[in-house]
Each structure stands twice: as structure tokens, then as C-alpha cells.
């Protein structure tokens, strides 16, 4: 990998005209573009595919640069994600009439037949075969007729991600979910919970660090339920933290059930960053039961207290669904109270969206769209207030910031607490960690960013 | 060893022939299926489909793990989509089973020494029958809430001193009224593990009562049907 490649930290395809490495395979001259929708796991899987295509000699381009191959990694978690996925597919196909269009991701599972019947899509690849997209495309260009169903099924066959893509890399440890929350389509499209063998995870961590990453994010659909033989999530975490090297570890979103004191104590490890995205979904016990969530508000509170009694500044963010079927004003009010009480620095708010085939589809008393919109707005406003209050509480404190973006005089990235921080500094390099004293803010609302002063260089 | 066991309970998408149908009340019946290779833990549920129909529904397994057959208990829901179709099934028809799923239930070891209280509304009794048949020595009390005592499905299988029938619309049960009314006046040992199964309103009310009695949420396990 050459050093001066442009990282792209959003879900867009890599920046124009920049290949990811020395073209080596038969694919010299072929151009590929990616678009990812949805979650961090999807983003990781795309990154791994990008790495595959790069190694095989494909050139990474954007959708507008006449790619020969277009890969759309879709999402189906809400109606809105279906809509976005559909729009991206048709735009990609319209702009690139001669390109091979590969559609993969959760929508490919949920609407397989429908997508397969569309003329503008060449291949529909289900999630469990996604890791072999390169083989499919290679076969296509070498004139071999290969149907996606002939690809091997393996949800963990992904290559460790190359450094040029992001500052932090995910490492997938688990896929699927058996919880069957009543609103959720994921068990239907990602399948049952499966855990990646410990040795594979550790190998992937080692390679990811060798590839130059200073931060890894442990990712999966329901990672708290990790189980490989006797190794549970906490045990795996210990093994990951024990991997030698100079890196930090984050945990992607987590279901708030089943933690013990040991999990809390693990955060005293200097590599494990003090932030969790714990999905509360609702502050009402009744709603949580109708959602078939596995915890109640009291247990959630206990977890938050446990963490904050050890680490007072610990950063919690969450997901909230508003307008779940049957959600009364009172129940919604309980959610408001919970968001205030737990002081989430960010709330990812979803308006409940009916997913066909889920139990919630059949629940009574669906909430009108207007009410959902109003409730969603209320939570968002609250989220912004919380964020401001939380960031205020951090002023004067120190954060070690991993730089993601840098100009000649300014740099920005995320601190240990997963708070965005900007600071002034000459010729700061990306992917270096700097010690910053937080002094103020810039921006507002959801775009609020902490501003700080450079105190020192860590790594 | 561990991974061998896990492998056994791997997802199995296959069709099973209905071997027998037991009519328990006018609305409620059980489907008896061959057990074949199907391995599960007592308390788990399956997803059941009908051959040729695109929909499926979850059902707790009603039989014990050592029984020769796999059995599910179904109540026909008025205006429901799936249960009227299940009702029409005949011996020899094909159903599709996915699973088993879920973590509702206890570790076998815990059944040797633990104290358990099972609280069920209606067909929510299903996982408890599976548990009681799987672990005949388990120390439990089963509080079953129904409207009419005719809904005390297979009550003769439970020792009389373990089965408490709460019927809200007739007086032939152990207790006349909702099971939550009965629950309020109970006392339980501090180390009791509670398992609640059925509709979410009952579970919510029972949870409140148990928490009020001072039990920790970690001692209370819930399986919500609707
Ligand atoms: C984990 C799990 C295990 C389950 N196990 C069982 C079981 O062992 N036996 C069983 O009969 N059902 C069980 N159910 C419910 C079952 O999955 C179906 O919802 C039920 O059979 C109704 O299906 P339907 O299509 O006829 O009605 P739907 O159209 O799905 O539902 C219509 C309405 O019927 C009501 N309803 C749903 N289930 C019941 C019920 N059991 N009794 C009374 N009213 C109900 C609800 O208000 C629901 O909104 C279970 C559900 C879950 C999530």
C-alpha cells in the first residue's frame, strides 16, 4: 500500500482515480465502485471486499467514473433503508449501463426474488456469500458462468482491511441474532447467531494491526452473545486486549443484557476505550416487553450506574425507537425520562418502521406517522441538549485523539470517549494519537464538536 | 465436547409430517410431530410454517427433550392468520420447522437444587410442560392463569400440589380470579427463580408484583408471546 491514499471515512466509495495498491492480478484496468448502506458491520464487509478487489488489481473509483463493476451493499433495517437501497441501485445501474451490478447485503436476503427479477442487476448475492463477491466478478470477466448460489457460504471469510480506507478498522467476531425482537428483521436476513472461532478473530486482529491500524472496533450483529466453546464475549475481549501492539479497542453497539462486574472492570485496561453504544430502544417497561427485549429499565440503570461509579465520564450512546405499536403518551414520556436520566451523549432515533414478517407488524394500535415524527423530534432535541451538557462537562479534561483528518494547520479525530475533537497543529499526520486538553466547542446541535489544545504527541 | 453439542442443535430447516392432533379444548389443540434428529433445550421455541404458505409463527415446544415426539400447543386465535390454518391441518400434512430458538429455560444442573416458580397465561404453559417432563425431579410451582378451567391443558400431568389454576371466569380453579391476584398473596423463598410466559400485559403485571416483593430482575425470566 502506498502511503498517500485518501481515506474515506463515510460510506461512500473511495475517492476518484486512486487505486488502492499496485495492480497485480488479471483485473488490470478494470474499475470497481462500492456503495454501502446501513450499519458498521456492512461497512466493515465492504471494506474487506474493497481490500480483496484492490489486491486483485481492480482500480477503485466512484459511481461517476464509469466503473466496470458496481457493488451495492444494501440495508433493510427500516423502510427508509429499503428506499435508499433501491434508489442507490437504480442510480448506479442508470449511470453505468454497461457495468456489472452486484447487489448484496440484507436487502438481497429480504427481497432476493424481486431483485433477481430486475434487469438492471447482474448478480444478487446473499449475506452469507458476500465475502466471495470478487470470485463471482472475476469469473464473470473470465467468461465463466457462475451463479451466486454456487459461491461458498461463509460469513467470516473476510480479509483484514487495508489501512488506506479508514483510521479505524472493524473486526467481525459474530453474525446473526437469535433474540427475535418483535420489530427486527435482522434474524431473518442475517440468520442465526454464529460466532467466529477465537483463533480467527485473533489472527484478524493481529493482521489488522500489522496493516497499520491504531484502533479496532469489535463488530457483529449481537456481539454480547459471542460464544466459541468455553469462550464468551468477555473472555474474547481479554484475549484481544492481550494481543501485543499499540492499538486501542472499541466495542460497536451492544445489547444491554447479561453483563457482570468483570465486563465493567475490563474497561480499566488502557486499550479499551470508555464508550458503549447500548441499545435501550424504549424507556417503558411495557414497550420493552412488547418488543421482546431481554432486559428492563431497572437492569439498564444498574449497568449505567455500575460503569459510571467506576468511570464517571464514561460515554453512553443509544438507539431509541419511537412510535412502536401501542406506545402511549405515557410510555413515550418514560422514554424521555430515561434519555434524560441516563444522559446519553447521542441518541440514534428511529421512527418505528413496519418490517414485513416481524411480530410487531401484527401488533395492535400502530402509531400514526405524524405522532412518530413529533416524538422523534422531541428525542432528537433532547439528544442535542444531552450532548451539549456532556461535552460541557468535559471541558478542561484531557483526551487522546486519533487523527482522522488533517490540513496543514488543523486536525480532527475522536478522543478516547468517542467524542469528536478538533485542534490546531502544524503538519499533524493522520493516524497519529495526540493528547489534547479540551477547551471549547464549535458547531451546534448534532454537529457539535469539541475543540482543544495540543498538549503532546502520544504515538 | 461443547462444540459437538452445539452442532447437534444447529438450525434445521426441514419438513415434518403431522403424526397426530390432540384436541384439548374447542379452540386449543396440540400437533404431534416426529422428533427425528431434532434436539433442543426445554423451554426453547420453534418457528413453524405450513407447507406452501409463506408465513410462519413461533411456538414453544410442548414436549420434553426425551419424549419420542415433538409437540406444540396451539390456541386458535379468532381472526388470526396462521392458527386457523394450523387448525385445518390433518394427519400426514407437512409443516416446516426452523429452530430451536431462544434462551428461555435453565441449565440442567440448576434443576437439581434450584427452586422455581413458573407463571403462565393460557398457552404460555407450553415451555413449562416441556421443562416438567424433561426434569421430573425439579422443584417447582406452576401458576396457570386461564379464563375457564377447561383451559387447564394436561393438568393431570402435574402433581396436584405443584399446579395452581387461576380461572377468571369460573370458580372451579384453585383460585377464582386473575393469576396476578393470586400472586400478590404468595410468599416465595428468596432464592427462587421465576419464569413468566404468555401475553405481555400479564408479564408486566406479574413482574411489577415480584419486583415489589423484593425479587431482583435477574431472578425473573420472561417469554413474551404477544
Ligand atoms: C416465542 C413465542 C412462543 C410462542 N408459543 C406459542 C405457543 O406455544 N402456543 C400458542 O398458541 N401461541 C404461541 N405463540 C404465539 C404464536 O406465535 C402466534 O402469535 C399465535 O399462534 C397467533 O397466530 P395467528 O397468526 O393466528 O394470529 P396473529 O394474526 O399472529 O395474531 C393476532 C392476535 O392474536 C393474539 N394472540 C397471539 N397469540 C395468542 C395466544 N397464544 N393466545 C391468545 N391470543 C393470542 C394477539 O393479540 C395477536 O395480536 C408464541 C409466540 C412467541 C413469540
XYZ file of C-alpha atoms and ligand atoms in Angstrom:
738
model
C 0.000 0.000 0.000
C 1.340 3.371 -0.850
C 1.038 5.923 1.906
C -0.641 8.830 0.255
C -4.026 7.271 -0.421
C -7.110 9.142 0.546
C -9.021 7.544 3.346
C -12.755 7.800 3.236
C -14.489 7.539 6.500
C -18.055 7.766 5.319
C -19.957 5.132 3.481
C -19.148 6.454 0.019
C -16.911 4.672 -2.389
C -13.249 5.638 -2.431
C -12.220 8.901 -3.935
C -11.853 9.154 -7.636
C -8.953 7.820 -9.592
C -6.993 6.465 -6.674
C -6.203 2.818 -6.835
C -5.576 1.110 -3.563
C -2.353 -0.569 -4.422
C -0.177 -1.971 -7.103
C -2.324 -3.692 -9.669
C -1.223 -7.253 -9.678
C -3.895 -9.580 -10.971
C -5.643 -10.067 -14.265
C -8.016 -7.279 -13.446
C -5.598 -4.562 -14.501
C -7.628 -1.742 -15.962
C -10.936 -2.854 -14.503
C -12.643 -0.319 -12.323
C -14.883 -1.040 -9.370
C -17.122 1.223 -7.307
C -18.784 0.463 -3.994
C -21.666 1.928 -2.101
C -22.562 0.882 1.414
C -25.782 1.473 3.295
C -26.575 0.790 6.905
C -24.581 -0.469 9.798
C -20.969 -0.679 10.791
C -20.914 -4.380 10.057
C -21.919 -3.703 6.481
C -19.254 -1.022 6.242
C -16.655 -3.472 7.508
C -17.751 -6.085 4.998
C -17.468 -3.566 2.181
C -14.010 -2.537 3.380
C -12.937 -6.163 3.287
C -14.312 -6.503 -0.247
C -12.525 -3.313 -1.279
C -9.344 -4.865 0.071
C -9.984 -8.025 -1.987
C -10.609 -6.113 -5.203
C -7.628 -3.892 -4.590
C -5.320 -6.844 -4.109
C -6.679 -8.372 -7.281
C -5.683 -5.250 -9.195
C -9.004 -3.511 -9.649
C -8.992 0.249 -9.558
C -11.343 1.838 -7.075
C -13.437 4.643 -8.484
C -16.649 6.423 -7.631
C -20.008 5.742 -9.253
C -19.498 8.709 -11.578
C -16.289 7.423 -13.075
C -17.582 4.686 -15.349
C -16.803 1.688 -13.226
C -16.881 -1.750 -14.834
C -18.272 -3.203 -11.632
C -20.641 -1.628 -9.165
C -21.210 -3.259 -5.787
C -24.121 -2.031 -3.685
C -24.081 -3.351 -0.124
C -27.666 -2.758 0.952
C -29.557 -2.422 4.210
C -33.145 -3.357 5.041
C -33.468 -2.435 8.701
C -36.203 0.154 8.092
C -38.464 1.134 5.207
C -36.235 4.114 4.729
C -33.183 1.909 4.294
C -35.049 -0.166 1.695
C -35.938 3.028 -0.107
C -32.371 4.310 -0.002
C -31.013 0.975 -1.140
C -33.438 0.889 -4.071
C -32.531 4.426 -5.072
C -28.817 3.686 -4.974
C -29.241 0.525 -7.030
C -31.217 2.276 -9.741
C -28.880 5.277 -9.807
C -25.855 3.005 -10.025
C -27.383 0.971 -12.806
C -28.656 4.020 -14.703
C -25.310 5.792 -14.606
C -23.373 2.687 -15.537
C -25.403 0.871 -18.143
C -22.592 -1.452 -19.161
C -21.322 -2.210 -15.706
C -21.745 -5.451 -13.810
C -24.107 -4.537 -10.992
C -23.782 -6.655 -7.858
C -26.373 -6.194 -5.126
C -25.614 -7.712 -1.782
C -26.379 -7.047 1.908
C -29.525 -7.519 3.934
C -31.918 -6.350 1.246
C -30.549 -9.059 -1.019
C -31.767 -11.566 1.544
C -35.055 -9.891 2.272
C -36.084 -9.228 -1.342
C -33.990 -11.780 -3.198
C -36.502 -12.869 -5.816
C -37.682 -9.373 -6.520
C -34.141 -8.107 -7.021
C -33.221 -11.115 -9.139
C -36.059 -10.295 -11.491
C -34.726 -6.781 -12.120
C -32.959 -6.384 -15.460
C -30.618 -3.701 -14.175
C -28.977 -6.047 -11.645
C -26.435 -8.632 -12.798
C -25.978 -10.570 -9.569
C -27.818 -10.723 -6.263
C -25.552 -12.110 -3.548
C -26.933 -13.010 -0.144
C -25.108 -12.013 3.032
C -23.668 -15.440 3.713
C -21.972 -15.433 0.290
C -20.978 -11.776 0.279
C -17.355 -12.485 1.110
C -16.963 -14.160 -2.312
C -18.118 -11.282 -4.486
C -14.659 -10.950 -6.019
C -14.691 -14.590 -7.160
C -18.065 -14.014 -8.783
C -16.937 -10.891 -10.607
C -13.637 -12.444 -11.664
C -15.493 -15.436 -13.035
C -17.814 -13.127 -14.946
C -14.922 -11.307 -16.630
C -13.150 -14.518 -17.496
C -16.260 -15.778 -19.254
C -17.107 -18.406 -16.700
C -20.745 -18.824 -15.845
C -21.040 -18.811 -12.083
C -24.292 -18.371 -10.232
C -24.136 -16.640 -6.834
C -25.687 -19.763 -5.290
C -22.513 -21.639 -6.188
C -20.384 -19.342 -4.042
C -19.225 -20.752 -0.725
C -21.293 -19.821 2.305
C -19.152 -18.269 4.983
C -19.972 -15.166 6.967
C -16.418 -14.799 8.294
C -14.257 -15.234 5.191
C -13.350 -11.572 5.064
C -9.801 -10.341 4.633
C -8.399 -7.948 7.246
C -8.977 -4.434 5.971
C -6.214 -2.403 4.283
C -5.022 0.699 6.030
C -5.848 3.238 3.355
C -9.592 3.023 3.906
C -10.206 4.362 7.368
C -8.421 5.279 10.532
C -10.156 2.556 12.472
C -10.986 -0.899 11.287
C -13.727 -3.218 12.358
C -13.028 -6.814 13.217
C -16.018 -9.077 12.805
C -16.444 -11.577 15.611
C -20.035 -12.681 15.226
C -23.004 -12.646 12.862
C -26.737 -13.164 13.194
C -29.076 -12.881 16.170
C -31.449 -15.234 17.976
C -33.196 -12.634 20.095
C -36.144 -12.139 17.756
C -37.105 -8.714 18.986
C -40.570 -8.203 17.566
C -39.627 -5.183 15.430
C -36.488 -6.603 13.924
C -35.925 -8.134 10.512
C -32.262 -8.917 11.181
C -32.672 -12.548 12.320
C -34.467 -13.152 9.024
C -31.752 -11.566 6.873
C -28.580 -12.278 8.853
C -29.653 -15.661 10.174
C -28.942 -17.286 13.485
C -26.208 -16.192 15.826
C -22.846 -17.642 14.872
C -19.502 -16.825 16.430
C -16.205 -16.639 14.643
C -13.629 -19.014 16.101
C -11.316 -17.358 18.629
C -8.158 -18.141 16.669
C -9.590 -16.496 13.515
C -10.609 -13.391 15.437
C -7.164 -13.024 16.998
C -5.476 -13.589 13.663
C -7.671 -10.909 12.127
C -6.841 -8.522 14.986
C -3.108 -9.148 14.546
C -3.250 -8.624 10.784
C -5.363 -5.516 11.142
C -2.780 -4.033 13.482
C 0.033 -5.119 11.164
C -1.820 -3.289 8.412
C -1.226 -0.133 10.426
C -4.490 0.419 12.250
C -4.302 2.045 15.660
C -7.903 1.406 16.518
C -10.095 -1.625 16.012
C -13.817 -1.866 16.502
C -15.252 -5.190 17.559
C -18.248 -5.749 15.383
C -21.099 -8.158 14.772
C -24.886 -8.261 14.947
C -25.190 -9.244 18.617
C -21.629 -9.404 19.874
C -22.515 -9.763 23.560
C -23.747 -13.262 22.733
C -20.352 -14.305 21.408
C -19.678 -17.924 22.287
C -16.983 -20.175 20.901
C -16.715 -23.277 23.054
C -15.982 -22.009 26.533
C -15.022 -18.550 25.317
C -17.675 -15.893 25.914
C -17.602 -12.263 24.884
C -15.660 -11.046 27.918
C -13.076 -13.814 27.526
C -12.598 -12.935 23.891
C -12.222 -9.294 24.782
C -9.435 -10.138 27.229
C -7.640 -12.131 24.525
C -7.971 -9.247 22.067
C -6.631 -6.770 24.615
C -3.709 -9.107 25.233
C -2.629 -9.016 21.590
C 0.683 -7.159 21.651
C 0.832 -3.826 19.894
C -0.008 -0.228 20.185
C -3.706 -0.005 19.437
C -6.966 0.818 21.060
C -10.160 -1.184 21.085
C -13.754 -0.067 20.762
C -16.910 -2.059 21.022
C -19.600 -1.405 18.458
C -23.207 -1.476 19.548
C -24.166 -3.866 22.298
C -27.395 -5.333 23.633
C -27.795 -4.334 27.276
C -28.198 -7.791 28.742
C -26.037 -10.107 30.706
C -23.001 -8.078 31.812
C -21.259 -8.821 35.027
C -18.772 -6.829 37.096
C -15.976 -8.406 35.132
C -17.051 -6.629 31.964
C -17.048 -3.297 33.779
C -13.592 -3.951 35.212
C -12.206 -4.691 31.764
C -12.576 -1.029 30.920
C -9.751 -0.205 33.263
C -7.493 -1.699 30.579
C -5.776 1.194 28.823
C -6.530 -0.250 25.382
C -10.285 -0.478 25.914
C -11.983 2.831 25.198
C -14.632 4.138 27.628
C -17.628 4.317 25.333
C -20.543 1.983 24.726
C -23.455 2.191 22.363
C -26.034 0.361 24.466
C -29.350 -0.007 22.688
C -32.136 0.945 25.092
C -34.888 1.211 22.402
C -37.505 2.378 24.934
C -37.705 3.670 28.485
C -41.069 1.999 29.055
C -41.173 -1.451 30.634
C -44.384 -2.265 28.772
C -42.969 -1.283 25.426
C -39.806 -3.248 26.100
C -41.901 -6.330 26.785
C -43.877 -5.875 23.583
C -40.574 -5.510 21.782
C -39.464 -8.770 23.432
C -36.289 -7.108 24.661
C -34.351 -9.164 27.172
C -33.863 -6.526 29.918
C -35.843 -3.901 31.723
C -35.149 -0.285 32.518
C -34.009 -1.180 36.027
C -31.320 -3.514 34.703
C -30.252 -0.904 32.206
C -29.989 1.639 35.012
C -27.910 -0.777 37.044
C -25.467 -1.225 34.177
C -25.128 2.523 33.668
C -24.536 3.074 37.386
C -22.009 0.269 37.557
C -19.981 1.878 34.788
C -20.300 5.434 35.988
C -19.338 4.549 39.538
C -16.022 3.295 38.174
C -15.620 5.759 35.323
C -17.663 8.916 35.945
C -17.135 10.281 32.426
C -17.993 7.047 30.629
C -19.778 7.882 27.391
C -23.046 6.134 26.631
C -24.890 6.479 23.369
C -28.027 4.589 22.393
C -30.740 3.704 19.891
C -34.343 4.629 20.571
C -37.364 3.524 18.568
C -40.289 5.923 18.825
C -43.872 5.080 17.917
C -43.598 1.359 18.467
C -47.096 -0.217 18.138
C -49.144 0.558 21.226
C -46.725 3.212 22.531
C -48.908 5.541 24.597
C -48.078 9.122 25.542
C -47.181 7.860 28.989
C -44.879 5.192 27.637
C -43.186 7.704 25.387
C -42.810 10.028 28.346
C -40.974 7.254 30.191
C -38.547 7.108 27.287
C -37.992 10.849 27.536
C -37.278 10.473 31.227
C -34.861 7.622 30.598
C -32.957 9.576 27.948
C -32.611 12.440 30.430
C -31.664 10.216 33.335
C -29.078 8.141 31.508
C -27.535 11.194 29.937
C -26.787 9.596 26.590
C -24.488 11.899 24.713
C -26.122 10.820 21.493
C -29.398 9.118 20.683
C -29.863 7.474 17.348
C -33.603 7.901 16.946
C -35.656 5.672 14.681
C -39.279 6.117 13.886
C -40.780 2.640 14.141
C -41.000 1.177 10.686
C -43.076 -1.891 9.873
C -40.972 -4.794 8.626
C -42.935 -7.470 6.844
C -42.874 -10.810 8.567
C -41.971 -9.468 12.003
C -44.245 -9.945 15.003
C -44.599 -6.207 15.531
C -46.265 -5.971 12.134
C -49.170 -7.876 13.665
C -49.342 -5.959 16.932
C -52.338 -3.761 17.512
C -52.510 0.048 17.794
C -49.932 1.156 15.278
C -48.950 4.766 15.906
C -49.775 7.377 13.234
C -46.815 8.731 11.282
C -47.441 12.282 12.478
C -47.093 11.280 16.111
C -43.960 9.277 15.352
C -42.414 12.306 13.665
C -43.238 14.573 16.592
C -41.841 12.079 19.101
C -38.730 11.579 17.060
C -38.149 15.330 17.002
C -38.539 15.522 20.771
C -35.942 12.826 21.328
C -33.576 14.461 18.882
C -33.818 17.787 20.670
C -33.178 16.065 23.942
C -30.222 14.260 22.447
C -28.719 17.580 21.416
C -29.220 19.041 24.893
C -27.607 15.960 26.416
C -24.687 16.197 24.048
C -24.051 19.823 24.918
C -24.240 19.090 28.638
C -21.928 16.116 28.336
C -19.378 17.978 26.230
C -19.501 20.890 28.681
C -18.655 18.506 31.476
C -15.518 17.501 29.601
C -14.038 20.987 29.285
C -10.620 21.181 30.887
C -10.199 17.413 30.575
C -7.651 15.502 28.519
C -8.445 13.276 25.547
C -6.115 11.200 23.392
C -7.266 11.910 19.882
C -6.654 9.583 16.952
C -6.364 11.904 13.979
C -8.653 11.109 11.053
C -8.457 14.327 9.093
C -5.672 16.858 8.919
C -4.865 20.012 6.979
C -1.625 21.998 7.255
C -2.800 23.752 10.396
C -5.711 21.780 11.820
C -6.557 18.234 12.717
C -9.554 16.310 13.965
C -10.477 12.869 15.140
C -12.060 11.015 18.013
C -10.956 11.035 21.638
C -10.917 8.017 23.962
C -14.528 8.739 24.901
C -15.573 8.656 21.244
C -16.141 12.384 21.196
C -15.154 14.367 18.087
C -12.280 16.745 18.778
C -10.656 19.435 16.622
C -7.365 21.122 17.365
C -4.763 23.397 15.813
C -1.401 21.970 14.966
C 1.159 22.148 12.181
C 1.557 19.226 9.820
C -0.217 16.771 12.021
C -0.244 13.316 10.452
C -3.329 11.176 10.099
C -3.420 8.012 12.171
C -1.358 9.506 14.964
C -2.622 9.937 18.503
C -2.304 13.332 20.220
C -3.005 14.414 23.759
C -5.454 17.268 23.748
C -6.824 19.473 26.510
C -10.457 20.260 25.770
C -11.160 23.989 25.836
C -14.412 24.705 23.982
C -16.823 23.784 21.186
C -17.524 24.515 17.605
C -20.649 23.824 15.580
C -24.015 23.119 17.124
C -26.733 20.539 17.532
C -25.783 17.146 16.220
C -22.672 18.641 14.651
C -21.271 19.897 17.909
C -17.538 19.251 18.087
C -15.111 19.699 20.982
C -12.161 21.985 20.427
C -8.892 21.556 22.253
C -5.246 22.430 22.580
C -2.382 20.193 21.755
C -0.598 19.046 24.878
C 1.548 16.296 23.417
C 2.017 13.518 20.929
C 1.298 10.029 22.176
C 2.116 7.867 19.192
C -17.328 -31.631 23.547
C -19.092 -28.308 23.836
C -18.941 -27.679 20.120
C -20.322 -31.156 19.429
C -23.379 -30.387 21.480
C -23.822 -27.067 19.760
C -23.558 -28.708 16.395
C -26.413 -31.025 17.277
C -28.796 -28.161 17.902
C -27.863 -26.375 14.712
C -30.629 -24.821 12.666
C -32.529 -27.431 10.802
C -34.862 -26.344 8.056
C -36.955 -29.316 7.273
C -40.404 -30.612 6.742
C -42.131 -32.805 9.257
C -45.317 -34.825 8.832
C -48.098 -34.248 11.345
C -48.460 -37.587 13.121
C -51.306 -36.832 15.462
C -53.540 -33.995 16.545
C -54.798 -33.862 20.124
C -57.880 -31.722 20.620
C -57.626 -30.256 24.127
C -60.493 -27.763 24.120
C -62.715 -26.362 21.391
C -60.054 -23.817 20.487
C -56.844 -25.472 21.595
C -55.075 -28.481 20.171
C -51.612 -29.925 20.029
C -49.695 -31.051 16.964
C -47.559 -34.114 17.381
C -44.630 -34.385 15.001
C -41.840 -36.887 14.616
C -38.846 -35.898 16.649
C -36.320 -37.202 14.154
C -32.966 -35.501 14.674
C -34.453 -32.523 16.390
C -32.524 -31.617 19.542
C -33.471 -28.740 21.807
C -33.335 -27.444 25.342
C -36.501 -27.486 27.429
C -38.096 -24.028 27.232
C -36.991 -23.241 23.678
C -39.331 -22.488 20.814
C -39.507 -23.272 17.136
C -40.727 -21.397 14.136
C -43.481 -23.319 12.421
C -44.556 -22.976 8.815
C -47.178 -24.759 6.757
C -46.077 -26.341 3.511
C -46.990 -23.971 0.698
C -47.611 -20.947 2.922
C -45.070 -18.150 3.171
C -45.843 -17.195 6.761
C -44.602 -18.797 9.935
C -45.176 -18.354 13.679
C -43.237 -19.202 16.813
C -44.376 -21.975 19.150
C -42.811 -23.131 22.386
C -42.008 -26.798 22.375
C -44.614 -28.585 24.473
C -42.854 -31.946 24.754
C -39.880 -32.912 26.888
C -36.458 -33.445 25.445
C -36.600 -37.193 25.989
C -40.089 -37.655 24.564
C -40.393 -39.641 21.358
C -42.253 -36.874 19.602
C -42.068 -33.197 19.165
C -45.260 -31.483 20.260
C -46.594 -27.931 20.132
C -49.657 -26.478 21.811
C -51.758 -24.120 19.719
C -54.712 -21.960 20.533
C -56.771 -20.872 17.569
C -56.987 -17.107 17.589
C -60.163 -15.557 16.233
C -59.297 -13.573 13.113
C -55.725 -14.752 13.333
C -53.902 -15.538 10.119
C -51.991 -18.651 10.983
C -53.820 -20.580 13.688
C -56.995 -21.147 11.625
C -54.720 -22.704 9.005
C -52.969 -24.842 11.597
C -56.384 -25.904 12.789
C -57.171 -27.269 9.320
C -54.087 -29.493 9.199
C -54.693 -33.225 9.001
C -52.540 -36.166 9.958
C -49.969 -36.614 7.208
C -49.802 -32.913 6.228
C -46.384 -31.274 6.111
C -45.161 -28.493 8.372
C -41.820 -26.755 8.206
C -39.767 -26.262 11.330
C -36.909 -23.879 11.977
C -35.027 -23.768 15.205
C -34.834 -24.386 18.057
C -34.526 -20.807 19.225
C -34.302 -18.880 22.452
C -32.714 -18.929 25.860
C -35.848 -19.335 27.939
C -35.123 -22.181 30.318
C -32.446 -23.166 32.771
C -29.194 -25.068 32.809
C -29.851 -28.765 33.592
C -27.584 -28.531 36.634
C -29.715 -25.781 38.159
C -32.758 -28.051 38.158
C -31.110 -30.330 40.703
C -31.037 -27.838 43.544
C -32.929 -24.700 42.450
C -36.396 -23.549 43.434
C -38.600 -22.467 40.547
C -41.888 -20.699 40.118
C -43.472 -20.876 36.674
C -46.146 -18.344 35.833
C -48.153 -18.861 32.660
C -51.172 -17.379 30.980
C -53.125 -19.580 28.539
C -50.879 -21.448 26.123
C -47.923 -19.873 27.916
C -47.883 -23.108 29.888
C -46.176 -24.844 26.944
C -42.497 -24.366 27.883
C -43.248 -25.380 31.473
C -44.693 -28.701 30.420
C -41.514 -29.279 28.444
C -39.419 -28.409 31.490
C -41.515 -30.525 33.880
C -41.322 -33.528 31.542
C -37.614 -33.068 30.952
C -36.672 -32.701 34.610
C -39.169 -34.781 36.600
C -37.300 -34.063 39.840
C -37.345 -30.288 39.524
C -38.716 -28.335 42.482
C -41.370 -26.032 41.063
C -44.756 -24.447 41.478
C -46.756 -23.692 38.349
C -49.273 -20.864 38.492
C -51.502 -21.051 35.445
C -53.898 -18.253 34.570
C -56.843 -19.092 32.298
C -60.331 -17.839 31.689
C -62.105 -21.197 32.107
C -60.824 -24.255 33.938
C -61.268 -26.279 30.747
C -58.123 -24.483 29.566
C -56.008 -26.278 32.158
C -54.236 -28.193 29.422
C -52.983 -31.628 30.503
C -53.343 -30.661 34.151
C -53.236 -34.276 35.289
C -49.600 -34.430 34.331
C -48.638 -32.016 37.100
C -48.624 -33.130 40.730
C -51.638 -31.550 42.448
C -49.532 -29.669 44.967
C -47.425 -28.057 42.256
C -50.161 -26.848 39.912
C -52.196 -23.798 40.842
C -55.011 -22.985 38.471
C -56.325 -19.436 38.497
C -59.528 -19.117 36.485
C -61.034 -15.711 35.996
C -64.430 -16.715 34.548
C -65.401 -19.767 36.543
C -64.891 -20.863 40.102
C -63.571 -24.353 39.540
C -59.901 -23.479 39.766
C -57.610 -23.335 42.785
C -58.202 -19.610 42.800
C -61.015 -17.596 41.257
C -59.620 -14.518 39.585
C -56.571 -13.424 37.629
C -53.289 -15.084 38.414
C -51.861 -11.741 39.460
C -54.475 -11.616 42.242
C -53.207 -14.966 43.463
C -49.561 -13.979 43.070
C -49.936 -10.926 45.298
C -50.693 -13.124 48.300
C -47.884 -15.588 47.805
C -44.604 -15.830 49.623
C -41.559 -17.295 47.959
C -38.092 -18.242 49.113
C -35.537 -15.509 48.454
C -33.505 -17.636 46.038
C -36.490 -18.578 43.822
C -36.051 -18.266 40.077
C -39.203 -17.088 38.304
C -40.176 -17.927 34.762
C -43.031 -15.971 33.190
C -44.635 -16.879 29.879
C -47.636 -15.630 27.949
C -49.078 -12.260 26.996
C -47.121 -9.092 27.741
C -49.803 -7.492 29.927
C -49.793 -10.438 32.334
C -45.995 -10.495 32.327
C -45.824 -6.777 33.039
C -48.212 -7.043 35.986
C -46.512 -10.139 37.409
C -43.104 -8.528 37.059
C -44.273 -5.492 38.996
C -45.616 -7.683 41.789
C -42.435 -9.739 42.029
C -40.210 -6.659 41.986
C -42.357 -5.138 44.670
C -41.826 -8.265 46.748
C -38.132 -7.516 46.523
C -37.013 -10.001 43.889
C -34.246 -8.930 41.550
C -34.988 -8.670 37.869
C -32.140 -11.117 37.254
C -34.178 -13.794 39.025
C -37.111 -13.268 36.671
C -37.082 -14.675 33.138
C -39.702 -13.769 30.572
C -41.017 -15.243 27.350
C -43.466 -12.870 25.686
C -45.935 -14.365 23.193
C -47.801 -11.211 22.199
C -41.561 -17.305 21.496
C -43.032 -17.498 21.211
C -43.635 -18.698 21.533
C -44.991 -18.886 21.297
N -45.562 -20.064 21.651
C -46.885 -20.274 21.467
C -47.494 -21.477 21.878
O -46.848 -22.382 22.415
N -48.804 -21.628 21.632
C -49.569 -20.649 21.022
O -50.768 -20.856 20.819
N -49.011 -19.489 20.652
C -47.698 -19.269 20.844
N -47.117 -18.094 20.428
C -47.928 -17.132 19.642
C -47.927 -17.593 18.169
O -46.657 -17.368 17.610
C -48.927 -16.843 17.298
O -48.805 -15.467 17.505
C -50.338 -17.261 17.605
O -50.494 -18.651 17.330
C -51.353 -16.462 16.776
O -51.085 -16.568 15.398
P -52.146 -16.091 14.311
O -51.467 -15.933 13.007
O -53.352 -16.969 14.308
O -52.626 -14.709 14.831
P -51.903 -13.326 14.533
O -52.569 -12.753 13.338
O -50.455 -13.503 14.511
O -52.245 -12.588 15.884
C -53.463 -11.981 16.179
C -53.554 -11.610 17.653
O -53.815 -12.781 18.414
C -53.386 -12.636 19.755
N -52.627 -13.859 20.143
C -51.422 -14.291 19.676
N -51.050 -15.450 20.264
C -52.032 -15.786 21.107
C -52.220 -16.878 22.001
N -51.335 -17.874 22.125
N -53.338 -16.889 22.756
C -54.259 -15.911 22.640
N -54.136 -14.838 21.817
C -53.034 -14.778 21.055
C -52.556 -11.376 19.773
O -53.319 -10.318 20.333
C -52.283 -11.098 18.322
O -52.049 -9.736 18.112
C -45.768 -17.866 20.674
C -45.148 -16.660 20.348
C -43.795 -16.468 20.628
C -43.161 -15.163 20.289
